Amino acid sequence: MTTAGASRVLLEETLTAEPEPEPAAGVGRYVPHVVAWNLTRRCNLECAHCYISAGPSETAEGELSTEEVLRIAGEILSMNPAPLFILSGGEPLLRHDLAEIARFASSRGATVVVGTNGTLLTDEKIAELKDAGVTGVAVSVDSLDHKHHDNFRHGKGALEATTTALARLKAHRLDFIIQTTVTKGNRGELSRLVAWSAEQGAVSFNAYFLVPTGRGARLSDLSAAEYEDVLAELVREHVRFQGRMLVRAKCAPHFMRHVHQQTPDSPVLNYETRCPCGTQYCRITPDGKLTPCPYLPETAGDLRQESFSSVWGDSALFQRIRSGKLGGRCGECEYRGICGGCRARAFAVEGDILAADPACNYQPTGAPLIERQRSVTYGMEAGRQLSWAPDAEERIKRIPSFVRGVVVSRIEDYARRRGATVVTLELMQEVRKSLPVDFSQRAPFFATDD
């Protein structure tokens, strides 16, 4: 992977991947592969579903200082030299030190991406983020109806500003994904939103499913039956755009059940995983609290008072997530190994982080546990079977830790099919060209190694 940026194919794998809770060689069983970092509660908008209740009335009071952020980032990097940092808010572009934070982390081996509402993405800001090592941006669009989107986000002209930002990102060749929270209000335009995202040049379309926390607790959510219909539709859209744009569901692990049933050869099966919160994924709040995920506000520890490693390793909350048995239908379901339900939604609705996901109405059949179909999935290390040339070895180290095992496995499989016994940089470039869509032709500096 070049230092200029991650590949378009790898962007979805680094922006929003949900890694498998399996051992990773050399760093222990539970590894902080992905850290979502809410840097501020300040925001120029006031979205109806915001899980952190951000908005224009918030101030910087209580936020971690630049020095505190860099210290904590360094502690994470000492545990995992190649994590993914998702820098978000509120609106992270309101932090004057966003580029400084990104540069610190990216220069030390982290993959850094930014989650934003998009309205403040000027050409100058995009150039600054790229120069700081940011490799991708996640932008939220909730409706193509200007009135609906702007009202939902409480910002006149928000959709127009965000759409303009997408054109700027494309012009600057900085990859982006489009994220939509599925609600009763936009349910009917989901297919159109997916197609529009592909037209804009998005690498991925992520459909988020509401977790009733923050201001999102005030919204009326889809029923469990409606969830099933939307997830089935998303699988159809995934098949429709395969090779051009990845389509996925977020905060709805039962999407994997639909993928297994409808498209068993899907590349999405690289994500065969239970909800990773507290095992390989976590969130840091603006004031330094560590929680299992952005949508689960229960605090595991205070990083102003404790080291990241001590909270990550010793927190009673994390220990419960890692060692507890899933309850209700989730604990009985044959898909529990690759789904397991959303832990944040179970906590928000049932008050129990291990309870059954109330947004799933699937009835377990008593069938044997569904085994994952990939020998190596995200978050896992791949056992090396071939020799790697020094330049190829150096390049693979630049890939985020939770992706690396899958990439190594793909490359070695490709090499063996061609009778190669040594993985070289040239062979890695051949793998890039063998992808269904050579995204590097659209953004030449986004060289890919998988």
Coordinates of C-alpha atoms in Angstrom, one line a residue:
M1 CA 0.0 0.0 0.0
T2 CA 1.4 3.4 -0.9
T3 CA 1.8 6.1 1.6
A4 CA -0.4 8.3 -0.5
G5 CA -3.5 6.3 0.5
A6 CA -5.3 3.0 0.8
S7 CA -6.8 1.2 -2.1
R8 CA -10.4 1.8 -3.0
V9 CA -11.2 -1.8 -2.3
L10 CA -9.5 -1.7 1.1
L11 CA -11.2 1.5 2.1
E12 CA -14.4 -0.2 3.1
E13 CA -12.3 -2.8 4.9
T14 CA -10.6 0.0 6.9
L15 CA -13.4 2.5 7.4
T16 CA -16.1 0.3 8.8
A17 CA -14.9 -3.3 9.1
E18 CA -16.1 -5.4 12.0
P19 CA -13.2 -7.8 12.7
E20 CA -13.4 -11.4 13.9
P21 CA -12.8 -11.9 17.6
E22 CA -10.0 -14.4 17.2
P23 CA -6.4 -14.5 18.5
A24 CA -3.9 -12.4 16.7
A25 CA -0.3 -13.6 16.8
G26 CA 2.1 -11.8 19.1
V27 CA -0.3 -9.4 20.7
G28 CA -2.8 -11.5 22.7
R29 CA -6.3 -12.7 22.2
Y30 CA -8.1 -9.4 22.3
V31 CA -6.5 -6.7 20.1
P32 CA -7.6 -3.0 19.7
H33 CA -7.7 -3.2 15.9
V34 CA -10.3 -0.5 15.4
V35 CA -10.7 2.6 17.5
A36 CA -13.6 5.0 16.9
W37 CA -12.7 8.3 18.4
N38 CA -15.3 10.9 19.1
L39 CA -13.0 13.9 19.3
T40 CA -15.8 16.5 20.1
R41 CA -19.5 17.0 20.8
R42 CA -19.4 20.2 18.9
C43 CA -21.2 20.1 15.5
N44 CA -22.6 22.6 13.0
L45 CA -25.7 20.4 12.7
E46 CA -28.0 18.8 15.2
C47 CA -29.1 15.5 13.6
A48 CA -32.2 13.8 15.0
H49 CA -30.5 10.4 15.4
C50 CA -27.1 11.5 16.9
Y51 CA -25.9 8.9 19.4
I52 CA -23.7 11.4 21.1
S53 CA -26.2 14.3 21.1
A54 CA -23.8 16.7 19.4
G55 CA -24.8 20.1 18.2
P56 CA -24.0 23.8 17.9
S57 CA -24.7 24.5 21.6
E58 CA -21.8 22.2 22.7
T59 CA -18.4 23.7 23.6
A60 CA -14.9 22.5 23.8
E61 CA -15.0 22.4 27.5
G62 CA -14.0 19.0 28.9
E63 CA -12.6 17.7 25.6
L64 CA -9.2 15.9 25.6
S65 CA -6.4 18.3 24.9
T66 CA -4.1 17.7 21.9
E67 CA -1.4 16.4 24.3
E68 CA -3.9 13.9 25.9
V69 CA -5.1 12.7 22.5
L70 CA -1.5 12.1 21.3
R71 CA -0.6 10.3 24.6
I72 CA -3.6 7.9 24.3
A73 CA -2.9 7.3 20.6
G74 CA 0.7 6.4 21.5
E75 CA -0.6 3.9 24.1
I76 CA -2.8 2.3 21.6
L77 CA 0.0 2.1 19.1
S78 CA 2.2 0.4 21.7
M79 CA -0.3 -2.4 21.9
N80 CA -1.0 -2.6 18.1
P81 CA 1.4 -0.9 15.7
A82 CA -1.1 -0.9 12.8
P83 CA -4.6 0.0 14.1
L84 CA -7.4 1.8 12.4
F85 CA -8.4 5.2 13.9
I86 CA -11.8 6.5 12.9
L87 CA -11.7 10.2 13.9
S88 CA -15.2 11.6 14.2
G89 CA -17.4 13.8 16.4
G90 CA -19.7 15.6 16.6
E91 CA -18.0 17.2 13.7
P92 CA -14.3 16.5 13.8
L93 CA -13.5 19.3 11.4
L94 CA -14.3 21.7 14.2
R95 CA -11.1 20.5 16.1
H96 CA -8.3 22.8 15.1
D97 CA -5.8 20.0 15.8
L98 CA -7.5 17.3 13.6
A99 CA -4.7 17.3 11.1
E100 CA -2.0 17.2 13.8
I101 CA -3.7 14.2 15.4
A102 CA -4.0 12.4 12.0
R103 CA -0.4 13.1 11.2
F104 CA 0.8 11.8 14.5
A105 CA -1.1 8.5 14.2
S106 CA -0.5 7.9 10.5
S107 CA 3.2 8.6 10.7
R108 CA 3.5 5.9 13.4
G109 CA 1.7 3.2 11.4
A110 CA -2.0 3.7 12.0
T111 CA -4.5 3.9 9.2
V112 CA -6.5 7.1 9.8
V113 CA -9.9 7.9 8.4
V114 CA -12.4 10.7 9.2
G115 CA -16.2 10.5 9.7
T116 CA -17.9 13.8 8.9
N117 CA -21.3 15.3 7.8
G118 CA -19.4 16.7 4.9
T119 CA -20.7 20.2 5.0
L120 CA -17.3 21.7 6.0
L121 CA -15.1 19.9 3.6
T122 CA -13.5 22.7 1.6
D123 CA -10.7 22.1 -0.9
E124 CA -8.2 23.4 1.6
K125 CA -9.4 21.1 4.3
I126 CA -9.3 18.0 2.1
A127 CA -5.8 18.9 1.0
E128 CA -4.8 19.3 4.6
L129 CA -6.2 16.0 5.7
K130 CA -4.5 14.2 2.8
D131 CA -1.2 15.8 3.6
A132 CA -1.7 14.5 7.2
G133 CA -2.1 11.0 6.0
V134 CA -5.8 10.6 6.1
T135 CA -6.7 7.8 3.6
G136 CA -10.5 8.0 3.5
V137 CA -13.6 9.9 4.5
A138 CA -17.1 8.7 5.6
V139 CA -19.8 11.1 4.7
S140 CA -23.4 10.9 5.8
V141 CA -26.4 11.3 3.5
D142 CA -29.8 10.4 4.8
S143 CA -32.1 11.3 1.9
L144 CA -31.9 12.6 -1.6
D145 CA -34.9 14.9 -0.8
H146 CA -33.3 18.1 0.2
K147 CA -36.1 19.0 2.6
H148 CA -36.0 15.6 4.4
H149 CA -32.2 15.5 4.7
D150 CA -31.9 19.1 5.9
N151 CA -34.8 18.7 8.4
F152 CA -33.4 15.5 9.7
R153 CA -30.0 17.1 10.2
H154 CA -31.3 20.5 11.3
G155 CA -29.3 22.4 8.8
K156 CA -30.6 24.3 5.8
G157 CA -28.6 23.6 2.7
A158 CA -26.9 20.6 4.3
L159 CA -27.5 18.1 1.4
E160 CA -26.3 20.6 -1.2
A161 CA -23.1 21.3 0.8
T162 CA -22.5 17.6 1.3
T163 CA -23.0 16.7 -2.3
T164 CA -20.6 19.5 -3.3
A165 CA -18.1 18.0 -0.8
L166 CA -18.3 14.6 -2.5
A167 CA -17.3 16.2 -5.8
R168 CA -14.4 17.8 -4.1
L169 CA -13.3 14.5 -2.6
K170 CA -13.5 12.8 -6.0
A171 CA -11.4 15.7 -7.6
H172 CA -8.8 15.3 -4.9
R173 CA -8.8 11.5 -5.3
L174 CA -9.5 10.9 -1.6
D175 CA -11.8 7.9 -1.3
F176 CA -15.1 8.1 0.5
I177 CA -18.0 6.0 1.6
I178 CA -21.6 7.1 2.0
Q179 CA -23.5 6.2 5.1
T180 CA -27.2 6.3 5.6
T181 CA -29.2 5.6 8.8
V182 CA -32.3 3.7 7.7
T183 CA -35.5 5.1 9.2
K184 CA -39.2 5.0 8.4
G185 CA -38.7 8.3 6.7
N186 CA -36.2 7.2 4.1
R187 CA -37.0 3.5 3.9
G188 CA -38.7 3.9 0.5
E189 CA -35.7 5.5 -1.2
L190 CA -33.0 3.0 -0.1
S191 CA -32.5 1.6 -3.5
R192 CA -32.2 5.0 -5.0
L193 CA -29.7 6.1 -2.4
V194 CA -27.5 3.1 -3.1
A195 CA -27.5 3.8 -6.9
W196 CA -26.9 7.5 -6.3
S197 CA -23.9 6.6 -4.1
A198 CA -22.4 4.5 -6.8
E199 CA -22.9 7.3 -9.3
Q200 CA -21.0 9.7 -7.0
G201 CA -18.0 7.3 -6.9
A202 CA -18.4 5.9 -3.4
V203 CA -16.3 2.9 -2.5
S204 CA -19.1 1.6 -0.3
F205 CA -22.6 2.3 0.8
N206 CA -23.2 1.5 4.5
A207 CA -26.8 1.3 5.7
Y208 CA -26.8 1.9 9.5
F209 CA -29.6 0.6 11.7
L210 CA -30.7 2.8 14.6
V211 CA -29.5 2.1 18.1
P212 CA -31.8 4.0 20.5
T213 CA -29.2 6.0 22.3
G214 CA -28.5 9.7 22.5
R215 CA -31.1 11.6 20.5
G216 CA -31.7 8.4 18.6
A217 CA -33.7 7.2 21.6
R218 CA -36.4 9.7 20.6
L219 CA -37.0 8.2 17.2
S220 CA -39.4 5.4 16.3
D221 CA -37.3 2.5 14.9
L222 CA -38.2 0.0 12.2
S223 CA -39.9 -3.2 13.5
A224 CA -38.0 -6.5 13.5
A225 CA -40.0 -7.6 10.5
E226 CA -39.1 -4.4 8.6
Y227 CA -35.4 -5.0 9.5
E228 CA -35.7 -8.4 7.8
D229 CA -37.1 -6.8 4.6
V230 CA -34.5 -4.1 4.5
L231 CA -31.6 -6.5 5.1
A232 CA -32.9 -8.8 2.3
E233 CA -33.1 -5.7 0.0
L234 CA -29.5 -4.7 0.9
V235 CA -28.2 -8.2 -0.1
R236 CA -29.9 -7.7 -3.5
E237 CA -28.2 -4.3 -3.8
H238 CA -24.9 -5.9 -2.7
V239 CA -25.2 -8.4 -5.6
R240 CA -26.3 -5.7 -8.0
F241 CA -23.2 -3.5 -7.3
Q242 CA -20.6 -6.2 -6.6
G243 CA -17.3 -5.3 -8.2
R244 CA -18.3 -1.7 -8.4
M245 CA -19.3 -0.6 -4.9
L246 CA -19.6 -2.6 -1.6
V247 CA -23.1 -2.5 0.0
R248 CA -23.3 -3.5 3.6
A249 CA -25.5 -3.2 6.7
K250 CA -24.0 -1.8 10.0
C251 CA -25.3 -2.3 13.5
A252 CA -27.3 -5.2 12.2
P253 CA -25.1 -8.3 12.4
H254 CA -28.0 -10.5 11.2
F255 CA -27.1 -9.1 7.7
M256 CA -24.7 -12.0 7.6
R257 CA -27.5 -14.6 7.9
H258 CA -29.1 -13.1 4.8
V259 CA -25.8 -13.1 2.9
H260 CA -25.3 -16.8 3.8
Q261 CA -28.7 -17.6 2.6
Q262 CA -28.9 -15.6 -0.5
T263 CA -25.3 -15.2 -1.9
P264 CA -22.9 -17.8 -0.4
D265 CA -20.0 -16.8 -2.6
S266 CA -20.1 -13.1 -1.6
P267 CA -16.9 -11.4 -0.6
V268 CA -18.8 -10.0 2.3
L269 CA -18.2 -13.3 4.0
N270 CA -14.7 -12.1 4.7
Y271 CA -16.6 -10.3 7.5
E272 CA -18.0 -13.4 9.1
T273 CA -17.9 -12.2 12.6
R274 CA -19.9 -11.6 15.7
C275 CA -20.3 -8.0 17.0
P276 CA -16.7 -7.0 17.8
C277 CA -17.4 -4.3 20.5
G278 CA -15.1 -4.7 23.4
T279 CA -13.1 -7.5 21.7
Q280 CA -11.3 -5.8 18.8
Y281 CA -13.3 -2.6 18.6
C282 CA -13.9 0.3 21.0
R283 CA -14.8 4.0 21.3
I284 CA -13.2 6.9 23.0
T285 CA -15.5 9.8 24.0
P286 CA -14.5 13.5 23.8
D287 CA -13.7 13.5 27.5
G288 CA -11.6 10.4 27.4
K289 CA -13.9 7.6 28.5
L290 CA -13.5 4.2 26.9
T291 CA -16.6 2.4 25.8
P292 CA -17.1 -0.9 23.9
C293 CA -18.5 0.9 20.8
P294 CA -19.9 4.3 19.8
Y295 CA -23.5 3.2 20.4
L296 CA -22.9 1.7 23.8
P297 CA -22.4 4.5 26.3
E298 CA -21.5 2.3 29.3
T299 CA -18.0 3.3 30.4
A300 CA -15.2 0.8 30.8
G301 CA -12.7 3.3 32.2
D302 CA -11.3 6.8 32.2
L303 CA -8.3 7.3 30.0
R304 CA -7.4 10.5 31.8
Q305 CA -6.9 8.5 34.9
E306 CA -5.9 5.0 33.6
S307 CA -3.7 3.7 30.8
F308 CA -5.4 2.4 27.7
S309 CA -3.9 -1.0 28.2
S310 CA -5.1 -1.4 31.7
V311 CA -8.7 -0.5 30.8
W312 CA -8.6 -2.6 27.7
G313 CA -7.2 -5.6 29.5
D314 CA -8.8 -5.4 32.9
S315 CA -12.2 -3.6 32.6
A316 CA -15.1 -5.6 34.2
L317 CA -17.3 -4.5 31.3
F318 CA -15.0 -5.8 28.6
Q319 CA -14.4 -9.0 30.6
R320 CA -18.2 -9.6 30.7
I321 CA -18.5 -9.0 26.9
R322 CA -15.6 -11.4 26.2
S323 CA -16.5 -14.2 28.6
G324 CA -20.3 -14.0 28.9
K325 CA -22.8 -16.3 27.1
L326 CA -25.3 -14.6 24.8
G327 CA -28.8 -14.7 26.2
G328 CA -32.2 -15.5 24.7
R329 CA -32.5 -16.4 21.0
C330 CA -29.1 -15.1 20.2
G331 CA -27.5 -17.7 22.6
E332 CA -29.5 -20.5 20.9
C333 CA -29.2 -19.4 17.3
E334 CA -27.2 -21.5 14.8
Y335 CA -25.9 -18.2 13.4
R336 CA -24.5 -17.0 16.7
G337 CA -20.9 -17.5 15.6
I338 CA -21.1 -15.2 12.7
C339 CA -23.8 -12.8 13.9
G340 CA -24.5 -12.8 17.6
G341 CA -26.8 -9.8 17.4
C342 CA -26.0 -6.1 18.2
R343 CA -24.7 -5.8 21.7
A344 CA -25.4 -2.0 21.8
R345 CA -29.0 -2.4 20.9
A346 CA -29.4 -5.2 23.5
F347 CA -28.0 -2.9 26.1
A348 CA -30.1 0.1 25.0
V349 CA -33.4 -1.8 24.9
E350 CA -33.0 -4.6 27.4
G351 CA -30.4 -3.1 29.7
D352 CA -28.2 -6.2 29.3
I353 CA -25.2 -6.2 27.0
L354 CA -25.6 -10.0 26.4
A355 CA -29.3 -10.1 25.8
A356 CA -30.9 -11.1 22.5
D357 CA -30.9 -8.4 19.9
P358 CA -34.5 -7.1 19.9
A359 CA -34.3 -6.0 16.2
C360 CA -34.1 -9.6 15.1
N361 CA -37.1 -11.9 14.8
Y362 CA -35.4 -15.0 13.5
Q363 CA -36.3 -18.1 15.3
P364 CA -33.5 -20.6 15.9
T365 CA -34.1 -24.0 14.3
G366 CA -31.9 -26.1 16.5
A367 CA -29.6 -26.7 13.6
P368 CA -25.9 -27.2 14.2
L369 CA -23.8 -24.0 14.6
I370 CA -23.1 -22.4 11.3
E371 CA -19.4 -22.4 10.7
R372 CA -17.6 -19.6 8.9
Q373 CA -16.8 -20.3 5.2
R374 CA -13.5 -18.5 5.1
S375 CA -10.5 -20.0 6.8
V376 CA -9.1 -16.5 7.5
T377 CA -11.5 -13.5 8.2
Y378 CA -10.9 -10.0 9.4
G379 CA -9.0 -9.7 12.7
M380 CA -7.2 -13.0 12.1
E381 CA -3.6 -13.7 11.3
A382 CA -2.8 -15.9 8.3
G383 CA -0.2 -18.5 8.7
R384 CA 2.6 -17.8 6.2
Q385 CA 3.3 -20.7 3.8
L386 CA 5.5 -18.9 1.3
S387 CA 8.6 -16.8 1.5
W388 CA 8.2 -13.0 1.1
A389 CA 10.7 -10.7 -0.6
P390 CA 11.9 -7.9 1.7
D391 CA 10.0 -5.1 -0.3
A392 CA 6.8 -7.2 -0.3
E393 CA 7.2 -7.8 3.4
E394 CA 7.7 -4.1 4.0
R395 CA 4.6 -3.2 2.0
I396 CA 2.3 -5.7 3.8
K397 CA 3.2 -4.2 7.1
R398 CA 1.5 -1.0 6.1
I399 CA -1.9 -2.7 5.9
P400 CA -4.1 -2.3 9.0
S401 CA -3.7 -5.2 11.4
F402 CA -7.3 -6.5 11.1
V403 CA -7.1 -6.6 7.3
R404 CA -3.6 -8.0 7.0
G405 CA -4.4 -11.7 7.5
V406 CA -7.1 -11.7 4.8
V407 CA -4.7 -9.9 2.4
V408 CA -1.8 -12.3 3.1
S409 CA -4.2 -15.2 2.5
R410 CA -5.4 -13.8 -0.8
I411 CA -1.9 -13.0 -2.1
E412 CA -0.5 -16.5 -1.2
D413 CA -3.5 -18.2 -2.8
Y414 CA -2.9 -16.3 -5.9
A415 CA 0.8 -17.1 -5.8
R416 CA 0.3 -20.8 -5.4
R417 CA -2.2 -20.9 -8.3
R418 CA 0.7 -19.6 -10.5
G419 CA 3.3 -21.9 -9.1
A420 CA 5.2 -19.1 -7.3
T421 CA 7.1 -19.9 -4.1
V422 CA 8.1 -16.3 -3.2
V423 CA 5.8 -13.3 -2.9
T424 CA 7.3 -10.3 -4.6
L425 CA 6.1 -6.8 -5.1
E426 CA 5.5 -7.5 -8.7
L427 CA 3.2 -10.4 -7.8
M428 CA 1.3 -8.2 -5.4
Q429 CA 0.7 -5.8 -8.3
E430 CA -0.7 -8.7 -10.3
V431 CA -3.2 -9.4 -7.6
R432 CA -4.3 -5.8 -7.7
K433 CA -4.9 -6.0 -11.5
S434 CA -6.9 -9.3 -11.0
L435 CA -9.6 -7.6 -9.0
P436 CA -13.1 -7.4 -10.6
V437 CA -12.7 -3.7 -10.9
D438 CA -9.2 -2.1 -11.1
F439 CA -10.0 0.9 -9.1
S440 CA -6.4 2.2 -9.5
Q441 CA -7.3 3.2 -13.0
R442 CA -9.8 5.7 -11.5
A443 CA -7.4 6.9 -8.9
P444 CA -3.9 6.0 -10.0
F445 CA -2.1 6.6 -6.7
F446 CA -4.4 4.2 -4.8
A447 CA -2.2 1.2 -5.3
T448 CA -3.6 -1.9 -3.7
D449 CA -1.9 -5.0 -2.4
D450 CA -4.8 -7.4 -2.2

